[in-house]
Coordinates of C-alpha atoms in Angstrom, one line a residue:
M5 CA 130.2 100.3 111.1
T6 CA 131.2 97.1 112.4
L7 CA 129.1 93.8 112.8
A8 CA 129.0 94.7 116.6
T9 CA 127.2 98.1 116.0
L10 CA 125.1 97.6 113.2
E11 CA 121.7 99.0 114.6
A12 CA 118.4 99.2 113.1
R13 CA 117.6 102.4 111.2
K14 CA 114.3 102.7 112.9
R15 CA 112.9 102.5 116.2
W16 CA 111.1 99.3 116.8
R17 CA 107.8 99.2 118.5
I18 CA 106.2 95.7 119.4
R19 CA 102.6 95.9 119.7
Q20 CA 101.1 94.1 122.6
P21 CA 100.4 90.6 121.6
Q22 CA 96.9 89.1 122.1
T23 CA 97.2 86.3 124.8
P24 CA 96.0 82.8 123.6
S25 CA 93.2 82.9 126.4
D26 CA 91.5 86.3 125.1
P27 CA 88.1 85.3 124.6
Q28 CA 87.6 88.2 122.0
L29 CA 90.6 86.7 119.8
D30 CA 89.1 83.1 120.2
L31 CA 85.8 84.3 118.9
L32 CA 87.2 86.1 115.9
T33 CA 89.3 83.1 115.3
R34 CA 86.8 80.8 115.5
E35 CA 84.1 82.7 113.4
T36 CA 86.2 84.0 110.7
R37 CA 88.4 80.9 110.5
L38 CA 91.5 83.1 110.2
H39 CA 95.0 82.0 111.3
P40 CA 95.4 83.1 114.9
L41 CA 98.1 85.5 114.0
V42 CA 96.0 87.0 111.2
A43 CA 92.8 87.3 113.7
A44 CA 95.1 89.0 116.1
L45 CA 95.5 92.0 114.0
L46 CA 91.9 92.9 113.7
P47 CA 91.4 94.6 117.0
A48 CA 94.0 97.3 116.3
R49 CA 91.9 98.0 113.1
G50 CA 88.9 98.8 115.5
I51 CA 87.2 95.1 114.6
R52 CA 86.2 93.4 117.7
T53 CA 83.1 91.3 116.7
P54 CA 82.6 88.5 113.7
E55 CA 80.0 91.1 112.1
D56 CA 82.5 93.8 111.8
A57 CA 85.3 91.3 110.7
D58 CA 82.9 90.1 107.9
R59 CA 82.4 93.7 106.7
F60 CA 86.3 94.2 106.8
L61 CA 87.1 91.0 105.0
N62 CA 84.5 91.0 102.6
P63 CA 83.7 94.6 101.4
R64 CA 80.6 95.0 99.3
L65 CA 79.0 97.7 97.4
T66 CA 76.1 97.4 100.0
H67 CA 78.3 98.5 102.7
L68 CA 78.5 102.0 101.1
H69 CA 76.4 104.7 103.1
D70 CA 73.4 106.2 101.3
P71 CA 74.4 109.0 99.5
D72 CA 71.6 111.1 100.8
L73 CA 73.2 111.1 104.2
L74 CA 76.1 113.2 103.0
P75 CA 75.4 116.9 104.2
G76 CA 74.3 119.0 101.3
V77 CA 74.2 116.2 98.5
T78 CA 70.4 116.1 98.2
P79 CA 69.9 119.9 97.5
A80 CA 73.1 119.9 95.1
S81 CA 71.8 116.8 93.1
Q82 CA 68.6 118.7 92.9
R83 CA 70.4 121.7 91.4
L84 CA 72.4 119.6 89.0
T85 CA 69.3 117.8 87.7
A86 CA 67.6 120.8 87.3
A87 CA 70.6 122.6 85.3
I88 CA 70.7 119.3 83.1
R89 CA 66.9 119.7 82.6
D90 CA 67.2 123.1 81.5
K91 CA 70.2 122.5 79.2
R92 CA 72.3 125.1 81.2
P93 CA 76.2 124.8 81.0
I94 CA 77.7 123.0 83.9
I95 CA 81.3 123.5 84.6
I96 CA 83.4 121.0 86.8
Y97 CA 86.4 122.8 88.6
G98 CA 88.6 120.3 89.9
D99 CA 92.0 120.0 91.5
Y100 CA 95.1 119.1 89.9
D101 CA 96.2 116.2 92.0
V102 CA 95.2 112.6 91.7
D103 CA 92.2 113.0 93.7
G104 CA 90.9 116.3 92.2
V105 CA 91.5 114.7 88.7
T106 CA 89.4 111.4 89.4
A107 CA 86.7 113.5 91.2
S108 CA 86.4 115.6 88.1
A109 CA 86.2 112.7 85.7
I110 CA 83.7 110.8 88.1
L111 CA 81.3 113.6 87.7
W112 CA 82.2 114.3 83.9
H113 CA 81.1 110.7 83.1
M114 CA 77.7 110.8 85.2
L115 CA 76.7 114.2 84.0
T116 CA 77.6 113.5 80.5
T117 CA 75.9 110.0 80.5
L118 CA 72.8 112.1 81.9
G119 CA 72.9 114.5 79.0
A120 CA 74.4 117.5 80.7
N121 CA 76.1 120.2 78.7
V122 CA 79.3 119.9 80.8
S123 CA 82.9 121.2 80.5
T124 CA 85.9 120.9 83.0
Y125 CA 88.6 123.2 84.3
I126 CA 91.7 122.5 86.3
P127 CA 93.6 125.3 87.5
H128 CA 97.4 125.7 86.5
R129 CA 99.3 124.4 89.8
L130 CA 102.3 127.0 89.1
E131 CA 100.2 129.9 87.7
E132 CA 97.2 129.8 89.6
G133 CA 98.0 127.7 92.8
Y134 CA 95.6 125.6 94.6
G135 CA 91.8 126.0 95.0
L136 CA 89.2 128.2 93.6
N137 CA 90.7 131.0 91.7
A138 CA 88.5 134.2 91.6
D139 CA 89.9 135.3 88.1
A140 CA 89.2 131.8 86.8
L141 CA 85.8 132.0 88.2
L142 CA 84.7 135.2 86.7
H143 CA 86.2 134.1 83.1
L144 CA 84.5 130.8 83.3
T145 CA 81.2 132.3 84.3
K146 CA 81.2 135.4 81.5
T147 CA 82.3 132.9 78.7
A148 CA 79.5 130.5 79.8
Q149 CA 77.0 133.3 80.0
K150 CA 78.1 134.6 76.5
N151 CA 77.9 131.3 74.8
H152 CA 74.8 130.2 76.3
A153 CA 73.2 133.4 75.4
K154 CA 74.1 132.8 71.8
S155 CA 72.1 129.4 72.0
G156 CA 68.8 131.6 73.1
A157 CA 68.6 129.6 76.1
G158 CA 68.2 131.2 79.5
G159 CA 69.4 130.5 83.1
K160 CA 72.5 130.7 84.9
P161 CA 75.7 128.7 84.5
L162 CA 76.3 126.1 87.1
I163 CA 80.0 125.8 88.5
I164 CA 80.7 122.6 90.7
S165 CA 84.0 122.6 92.4
V166 CA 85.5 119.0 93.4
D167 CA 88.2 118.4 95.9
C168 CA 88.6 122.3 96.6
G169 CA 86.9 125.4 97.5
I170 CA 85.4 124.9 101.3
T171 CA 87.8 127.9 102.5
A172 CA 87.2 130.1 99.3
V173 CA 85.0 132.8 100.7
E174 CA 86.0 135.6 98.5
P175 CA 86.5 133.6 95.1
A176 CA 83.0 132.1 95.9
S177 CA 81.4 135.4 96.4
A178 CA 83.1 137.0 93.1
A179 CA 81.7 133.9 91.4
I180 CA 78.1 134.5 92.7
E181 CA 78.1 138.3 92.1
A182 CA 79.1 137.4 88.5
G183 CA 76.1 135.5 88.0
A184 CA 77.0 131.9 88.6
E185 CA 75.2 129.1 90.4
L186 CA 78.0 127.5 92.7
I187 CA 78.2 124.2 94.3
I188 CA 81.2 123.4 96.3
T189 CA 82.2 119.8 97.2
D190 CA 85.1 119.2 99.3
H191 CA 86.6 117.2 102.1
H192 CA 89.6 119.4 103.6
G193 CA 89.4 121.2 106.8
F194 CA 87.3 124.5 107.2
D195 CA 86.2 127.0 109.7
P196 CA 82.6 126.5 110.6
K197 CA 82.3 130.0 111.3
N198 CA 83.6 131.2 107.9
L199 CA 82.2 129.2 105.1
P200 CA 82.0 130.3 101.5
P201 CA 78.5 131.7 100.3
A202 CA 77.8 129.0 97.7
H203 CA 74.4 128.2 96.8
E204 CA 75.2 124.5 98.2
L205 CA 78.2 123.0 100.1
V206 CA 78.9 119.2 100.0
H207 CA 81.0 118.1 102.7
P208 CA 81.2 115.0 104.8
G209 CA 82.5 117.1 107.9
L210 CA 79.7 119.6 107.7
P211 CA 77.7 120.1 110.9
S212 CA 74.4 118.3 110.7
D213 CA 71.5 117.0 112.7
T214 CA 72.6 113.5 111.5
P215 CA 76.4 113.6 111.1
Y216 CA 77.7 111.6 108.5
P217 CA 78.8 107.9 109.3
W218 CA 82.2 108.4 107.8
P219 CA 83.6 111.8 107.7
E220 CA 87.0 110.6 106.0
L221 CA 86.0 110.5 102.3
C222 CA 88.5 112.1 99.7
G223 CA 87.3 114.3 97.0
A224 CA 86.8 111.5 94.8
G225 CA 84.8 109.5 97.4
V226 CA 82.7 112.6 97.7
A227 CA 82.1 113.2 94.0
L228 CA 81.2 109.6 93.9
K229 CA 78.5 110.2 96.4
L230 CA 77.1 113.2 94.4
A231 CA 77.1 111.2 91.0
W232 CA 75.0 108.5 92.8
A233 CA 72.7 110.8 94.2
T234 CA 72.3 112.8 91.0
A235 CA 71.7 109.8 89.0
R236 CA 68.9 108.9 91.5
Q237 CA 67.5 112.3 91.3
H238 CA 67.5 112.3 87.6
T239 CA 65.6 109.2 87.0
G240 CA 63.6 109.5 89.9
S241 CA 64.2 106.2 91.5
D242 CA 66.6 104.7 94.1
K243 CA 67.2 101.8 91.8
L244 CA 69.3 102.6 88.6
S245 CA 68.9 101.2 85.6
P246 CA 71.5 98.3 84.2
D247 CA 73.7 101.0 82.3
L248 CA 73.9 103.4 85.3
R249 CA 74.8 100.5 87.5
A250 CA 77.4 99.6 85.3
L251 CA 78.7 103.1 85.1
M252 CA 78.8 103.6 88.7
L253 CA 80.8 100.2 89.2
D254 CA 83.5 102.0 86.8
L255 CA 83.4 105.0 88.7
V256 CA 84.2 103.3 91.8
S257 CA 87.5 102.4 90.0
L258 CA 88.2 106.1 89.5
A259 CA 87.2 106.9 93.1
A260 CA 89.6 104.2 94.3
L261 CA 92.6 105.7 92.6
G262 CA 91.8 109.3 94.4
T263 CA 91.1 107.2 97.8
V264 CA 94.3 105.5 97.8
A265 CA 96.5 108.4 96.2
D266 CA 95.0 110.8 98.8
V267 CA 95.9 108.7 101.8
V268 CA 92.7 108.9 103.6
P269 CA 92.0 106.2 106.2
L270 CA 91.4 102.7 104.3
L271 CA 88.5 101.7 106.7
D272 CA 84.9 101.8 106.5
E273 CA 83.5 102.9 103.1
N274 CA 86.8 104.1 101.9
R275 CA 88.1 100.3 102.2
V276 CA 84.7 99.5 100.2
I277 CA 85.7 101.9 97.5
A278 CA 89.4 101.0 97.4
S279 CA 88.9 97.0 97.5
I280 CA 86.0 97.1 94.9
G281 CA 87.7 99.7 92.7
L282 CA 90.7 98.1 92.5
N283 CA 89.4 94.7 91.9
Q284 CA 87.2 96.4 88.9
I285 CA 90.1 98.5 87.5
K286 CA 91.4 95.9 85.0
R287 CA 87.8 95.5 83.7
T288 CA 87.0 99.0 83.4
R289 CA 85.6 100.4 79.9
F290 CA 87.4 103.8 80.1
I291 CA 90.1 103.3 77.4
G292 CA 92.4 106.0 79.1
L293 CA 92.5 104.1 82.1
T294 CA 93.2 100.8 80.1
A295 CA 95.9 102.8 78.3
M296 CA 97.6 103.9 81.4
I297 CA 97.7 100.4 83.0
R298 CA 99.2 99.0 79.5
A299 CA 101.9 101.9 79.7
A300 CA 102.8 101.0 83.0
K301 CA 103.1 97.4 82.2
L302 CA 100.5 96.3 84.7
E303 CA 98.4 94.1 82.4
S304 CA 99.6 90.9 83.8
E305 CA 99.5 92.4 87.6
K306 CA 96.6 92.3 90.1
V307 CA 96.6 96.2 90.5
S308 CA 97.0 97.1 94.3
A309 CA 97.4 100.1 96.6
H310 CA 100.9 99.7 96.3
H311 CA 100.6 100.2 92.2
V312 CA 98.3 103.2 92.9
G313 CA 100.6 104.8 95.2
F314 CA 104.1 104.2 93.4
V315 CA 103.0 103.5 89.6
L316 CA 99.7 104.8 88.6
G317 CA 99.1 107.9 90.9
P318 CA 102.6 109.3 90.3
R319 CA 101.8 109.4 86.5
L320 CA 98.5 111.2 87.0
N321 CA 100.1 113.6 89.2
A322 CA 103.3 114.2 87.1
C323 CA 101.6 116.3 84.4
G324 CA 100.2 118.5 86.9
R325 CA 103.4 118.9 88.8
M326 CA 105.6 119.4 85.9
G327 CA 102.9 121.4 83.6
H328 CA 99.1 121.3 83.5
A329 CA 96.9 118.5 84.8
G330 CA 94.5 118.8 81.8
E331 CA 96.1 115.9 80.0
A332 CA 95.5 113.5 82.9
L333 CA 91.7 114.4 83.0
K334 CA 91.5 114.0 79.4
L335 CA 92.9 110.8 79.6
L336 CA 90.3 109.8 82.1
T337 CA 87.3 111.4 80.2
D338 CA 86.8 111.5 76.6
P339 CA 90.1 110.7 74.5
T340 CA 90.3 108.6 71.2
P341 CA 92.0 105.4 71.7
E342 CA 95.1 107.2 69.7
Q343 CA 95.2 109.9 72.1
A344 CA 94.8 107.6 75.1
E345 CA 98.0 105.8 73.9
D346 CA 99.8 109.0 73.1
I347 CA 98.9 110.7 76.6
A348 CA 99.5 107.4 78.6
L349 CA 103.1 107.3 77.3
E350 CA 103.5 111.2 77.8
L351 CA 102.5 110.8 81.3
T352 CA 105.4 108.2 81.9
E353 CA 107.8 110.3 80.3
V354 CA 106.5 113.3 82.2
N355 CA 106.7 111.2 85.5
N356 CA 110.4 110.1 84.6
Q357 CA 111.4 113.7 84.5
R358 CA 109.7 114.4 87.7
R359 CA 111.6 111.7 89.3
T360 CA 115.0 113.2 88.1
T361 CA 113.9 116.6 89.0
E362 CA 113.1 115.4 92.6
R363 CA 116.2 113.4 93.2
T364 CA 118.3 116.7 92.5
I365 CA 116.2 118.9 94.9
V366 CA 116.2 116.1 97.6
D367 CA 120.1 115.9 97.4
Q368 CA 120.2 119.8 97.7
A369 CA 117.8 120.1 100.4
K370 CA 119.5 117.2 102.6
Q371 CA 122.7 119.3 102.2
Q372 CA 121.2 122.3 103.2
V373 CA 119.9 120.7 106.3
T374 CA 123.1 119.0 107.3
D375 CA 125.3 122.3 106.5
A376 CA 123.2 124.5 108.6
G377 CA 122.9 121.9 111.6
W378 CA 119.1 121.7 111.4
D379 CA 119.3 118.0 111.8
S380 CA 120.2 118.4 115.4
P381 CA 117.8 117.2 118.2
D382 CA 116.7 120.8 119.4
H383 CA 115.6 121.5 116.0
R384 CA 112.7 119.5 115.5
A385 CA 111.2 120.9 112.4
L386 CA 112.5 122.0 109.0
V387 CA 111.9 125.1 106.9
L388 CA 114.2 125.2 103.4
L389 CA 114.2 127.7 100.6
G390 CA 115.5 127.3 97.5
D391 CA 116.2 129.9 94.5
D392 CA 115.2 127.7 91.5
W393 CA 113.4 124.5 92.9
H394 CA 110.7 123.3 90.8
P395 CA 107.3 124.3 92.6
G396 CA 105.7 121.2 91.3
V397 CA 107.6 118.7 93.4
L398 CA 108.0 120.4 96.5
G399 CA 105.5 118.3 98.1
I400 CA 107.5 115.2 97.3
V401 CA 110.7 116.6 98.6
A402 CA 109.2 117.5 101.7
S403 CA 107.9 113.8 102.2
R404 CA 111.3 112.5 101.5
L405 CA 112.8 114.9 104.1
V406 CA 110.5 113.7 106.6
E407 CA 111.4 110.0 106.1
A408 CA 115.0 111.1 106.3
F409 CA 115.2 113.3 109.4
G410 CA 111.8 112.2 111.1
R411 CA 110.3 115.7 111.7
P412 CA 108.0 118.0 109.9
A413 CA 109.2 119.7 106.8
I414 CA 108.4 122.9 104.7
V415 CA 110.1 123.3 101.4
L416 CA 109.8 126.4 99.6
T417 CA 111.0 128.0 96.4
Q418 CA 111.6 131.7 95.8
D419 CA 110.5 133.8 92.7
A420 CA 111.8 136.8 91.1
D421 CA 109.4 139.1 93.1
G422 CA 110.4 137.8 96.3
T423 CA 107.3 135.4 97.0
A424 CA 108.0 132.1 98.4
T425 CA 105.9 129.0 97.6
G426 CA 105.9 125.6 99.0
S427 CA 104.6 122.7 100.6
A428 CA 104.5 120.9 103.9
R429 CA 104.5 117.3 105.3
S430 CA 104.4 116.2 108.9
V431 CA 104.9 113.3 110.9
D432 CA 102.4 111.3 112.9
G433 CA 101.0 113.1 116.2
V434 CA 102.2 116.6 114.7
S435 CA 99.4 118.5 113.0
I436 CA 101.2 120.9 110.5
L437 CA 98.0 122.7 109.8
D438 CA 97.9 123.8 113.6
G439 CA 101.7 124.5 113.7
L440 CA 101.1 127.0 110.5
Q441 CA 98.3 128.5 112.3
T442 CA 100.5 129.7 115.1
C443 CA 102.6 131.4 112.3
S444 CA 99.3 132.7 110.4
D445 CA 100.9 136.3 110.2
C446 CA 103.7 135.0 108.2
F447 CA 101.6 133.9 105.1
T448 CA 100.0 135.5 102.2
R449 CA 97.8 132.3 102.2
F450 CA 98.0 128.8 103.5
G451 CA 95.8 125.7 104.0
G452 CA 95.8 122.0 104.3
H453 CA 95.3 119.3 106.9
D454 CA 97.1 117.7 109.8
M455 CA 99.5 115.9 107.7
A456 CA 100.2 118.2 104.5
A457 CA 99.8 121.7 103.8
G458 CA 100.6 124.4 101.1
M459 CA 101.7 128.0 101.5
T460 CA 102.6 131.5 100.0
L461 CA 104.6 133.9 101.8
P462 CA 107.1 137.0 101.4
A463 CA 110.6 135.4 101.2
A464 CA 111.5 137.8 103.9
N465 CA 109.5 136.2 106.4
V466 CA 111.1 132.6 105.9
N467 CA 113.6 133.1 108.9
D468 CA 110.7 134.0 111.4
L469 CA 108.5 131.2 110.0
R470 CA 111.2 128.9 110.6
N471 CA 112.2 130.2 114.1
R472 CA 108.5 130.0 115.3
L473 CA 107.6 126.9 113.7
V474 CA 110.7 125.1 115.4
A475 CA 109.8 126.5 118.7
W476 CA 106.5 125.2 118.4
V477 CA 107.1 121.7 117.1
N478 CA 109.8 121.6 119.8
T479 CA 106.9 121.4 122.2
Q480 CA 105.1 118.8 120.2
L481 CA 107.9 116.4 119.7
T482 CA 110.5 114.9 122.1
P483 CA 114.0 114.3 120.9
E484 CA 113.5 110.4 121.0
Q485 CA 110.4 110.8 118.5
L486 CA 112.6 112.0 115.8
R487 CA 113.9 108.7 115.1
P488 CA 111.4 107.1 112.8
T489 CA 109.2 104.3 114.4
L490 CA 108.5 101.1 112.9
D491 CA 105.4 99.5 114.3
L492 CA 105.7 95.5 114.5
E493 CA 103.4 92.7 115.7
A494 CA 104.8 90.1 118.3
P495 CA 107.8 87.5 117.0
L496 CA 106.8 85.5 114.1
P497 CA 108.2 81.9 113.9
L498 CA 109.7 80.9 110.3
A499 CA 107.6 77.9 110.6
D500 CA 104.4 80.0 110.3
C501 CA 105.9 81.8 106.9
N502 CA 103.6 79.8 104.5
N503 CA 100.9 80.0 101.9
Q504 CA 98.1 80.1 104.2
L505 CA 99.3 82.9 106.0
C506 CA 99.9 84.9 102.9
D507 CA 96.6 83.9 101.6
Q508 CA 94.9 85.5 104.6
L509 CA 97.1 88.4 104.7
D510 CA 95.9 89.3 101.2
R511 CA 92.5 89.5 102.5
L512 CA 93.4 92.4 104.9
G513 CA 94.2 94.5 101.9
P514 CA 94.2 97.1 100.4
F515 CA 96.7 98.4 102.8
G516 CA 97.4 102.1 103.6
R517 CA 96.7 104.8 106.3
S518 CA 94.8 103.2 109.2
N519 CA 95.4 100.0 107.8
P520 CA 99.0 99.4 107.5
A521 CA 100.7 96.2 105.8
P522 CA 101.2 94.1 109.1
R523 CA 104.9 93.6 109.9
W524 CA 106.6 91.3 112.3
S525 CA 109.9 90.8 114.2
F526 CA 111.7 87.7 113.4
D527 CA 114.5 87.2 116.3
N528 CA 117.7 85.5 116.5
L529 CA 118.1 84.4 112.9
V530 CA 121.3 82.9 111.5
I531 CA 122.9 84.3 108.3
D532 CA 123.0 80.8 106.5
D533 CA 125.3 81.9 103.5
H534 CA 127.3 85.0 102.0
P535 CA 125.1 88.0 102.0
R536 CA 124.6 89.0 98.2
Q537 CA 123.9 92.1 96.5
M538 CA 121.3 92.3 93.8
G539 CA 120.0 94.6 91.0
K540 CA 121.9 96.1 88.2
T541 CA 123.7 98.5 90.5
G542 CA 123.8 95.9 93.6
N543 CA 121.5 98.1 95.5
H544 CA 119.4 95.6 97.0
L545 CA 120.2 92.8 99.7
A546 CA 119.7 89.0 99.6
L547 CA 119.9 86.7 102.6
R548 CA 119.7 83.2 103.3
L549 CA 118.5 82.7 106.9
A550 CA 118.2 79.8 109.5
D551 CA 116.2 79.5 112.5
P552 CA 118.9 77.7 115.1
N553 CA 116.0 76.2 117.1
S554 CA 113.7 74.7 114.4
R555 CA 116.2 74.2 111.5
Q556 CA 113.8 76.4 109.3
R557 CA 115.3 78.2 106.5
I558 CA 114.1 81.2 104.3
R559 CA 115.3 83.7 102.0
A560 CA 115.0 87.5 102.8
V561 CA 115.3 90.3 100.7
G562 CA 116.0 94.1 101.6
W563 CA 115.1 96.6 98.7
S564 CA 117.8 99.3 98.9
M565 CA 119.7 97.7 101.7
G566 CA 122.6 96.5 99.4
D567 CA 125.1 98.5 101.3
L568 CA 124.5 96.3 104.1
A569 CA 126.0 93.2 102.5
D570 CA 129.7 93.7 103.4
Q571 CA 128.6 94.4 107.0
L572 CA 127.2 91.1 107.4
A573 CA 128.6 87.7 107.3
P574 CA 127.5 83.9 107.5
G575 CA 127.1 82.9 111.2
V576 CA 126.1 86.2 112.2
R577 CA 122.8 86.2 114.3
I578 CA 120.4 89.3 113.4
D579 CA 116.9 90.4 113.9
L580 CA 114.8 91.1 111.4
A581 CA 111.5 93.3 110.9
G582 CA 109.6 92.5 107.7
V583 CA 106.7 90.7 106.3
P584 CA 106.4 87.2 104.6
K585 CA 105.5 87.4 100.8
R586 CA 105.2 85.3 97.9
S587 CA 108.0 85.6 95.0
E588 CA 107.8 84.3 91.7
W589 CA 110.9 83.8 89.6
Q590 CA 111.0 81.7 86.4
G591 CA 107.7 80.0 87.1
V592 CA 108.7 79.1 90.8
T593 CA 106.7 80.6 93.8
R594 CA 108.4 80.7 97.2
I595 CA 107.8 82.3 100.4
E596 CA 110.3 84.9 101.3
I597 CA 110.8 87.8 104.0
E598 CA 110.5 91.2 102.7
I599 CA 113.0 93.4 104.9
N600 CA 112.0 96.8 106.4
D601 CA 115.0 96.8 108.9
L602 CA 117.5 94.7 110.5
R603 CA 120.1 94.7 113.2
I604 CA 122.8 92.4 114.8
N605 CA 121.4 90.3 117.7
T606 CA 123.9 91.0 120.6
T607 CA 121.7 89.5 123.1
Q608 CA 122.3 85.7 121.9
P609 CA 125.5 83.6 122.2

């Protein structure tokens, strides 16, 4: 690749800039006292009035919707309160990902505080799979009945699911027939004509005379609302005691972990949960959470959504992917100080093992794609099968393939009896769940949502699945859409890259789905010095850049772009896509551009 042909790695899409005469933007700028460039970002997030801007920029717990608005939450909290009063066993049945583990911990802490006889159960990812398992439910019910009978007490054991169960019709029926009282709480997609026969269903998307104002809660968010409603039901008052209010604040931190890690839209009350919870997380009274922060070397950092997505979340996920998530739940519930330290360090080690395993499979999967020619424009979906790929990391591998090839991906592994199990990830605008439904007869079971899914099928059906899914996705994506898109704001002058802008950008966080970190284009900058590789292996890029019109200069850093250093030279004009950020090094703070993409500018002399 020569200097003249160095092109952007992604397709840049510039948003339509707000015009200076836009009265809406003028009002937002004046009322919020934001920099016009920052105020211009709000309308794209659905914020068009000063009142909306205040709620967005200054999230408060009072912005959370009343929990009793959540479909099913009131009767569910009444059943939980009755079970606590009658000293019946309550079993929390969770999922093995961050959302499920934090949701389980939220309910455990609240129910334990209210005096419940409570235990937890998380299925083994590899041996039992996702969701409610009939055999496990029967075992839990019979064991609870036996132990409860020994105590001389009566009444049914109560099983409550978190982050799973809304499609588990047959397992729910089995549990009820065995004598359990069953509450299902979930947030995933469901068929309203085929709901499980639980005693109560709690789900923000259930049909209701008064639909829930924000149907995009994650499992931990649903658990938080149920914990809140149960505390009110148990105490007989909407106003909680100081101790319960303090507990609820700690539970918001757990919900923030689940909210960010589950990649739900960070708007409305998800934004409140994430913002308040992340700010509170360093002050938590949960010793396991503190131990994990310490093991991740984040004691001196302000914990952000980035840290949840790339540091803390992967640690909590790792034991569920590589073994059993019970250790992660133990860490967030009732460990001793010594156990907390040991588990936190163990999760770090297991996560390192996960990363090594993941890298190996990603390399093999990419090779499989290129060898088969499946990266061609007329093959707009990937369905891969490996013989010994670790099932616990297939979802991450699928995500890496989506990033690399810009198309939906299913990654499967085959066991000795000819069964293929795997995970799917998709791209914006293509519902992978809709795609799987067009091939539903291929599967033994499947489920998920628009962007991610899991499935089991006979390995003999994989070729048929591949052909049919590719044919369907080819009708959903054009060849041009296979190149990943990078959304950018209008060009940003270097003179505006200052502390004031960075301060105000911080107020827009936490960033995530539906509230992405803003990125700008920086056009026609001149490389002012020799490009430099950074890092122990030279895999990062450092540039000194100048604006030929204003003589402004700035440093720019491109993570994992070190390979471009020998393709650039002083005096070359480039366009950047990136964001201004503060950088601290040896006590000195400066503003620099974090590069997301770059290209040679061939339009300027």
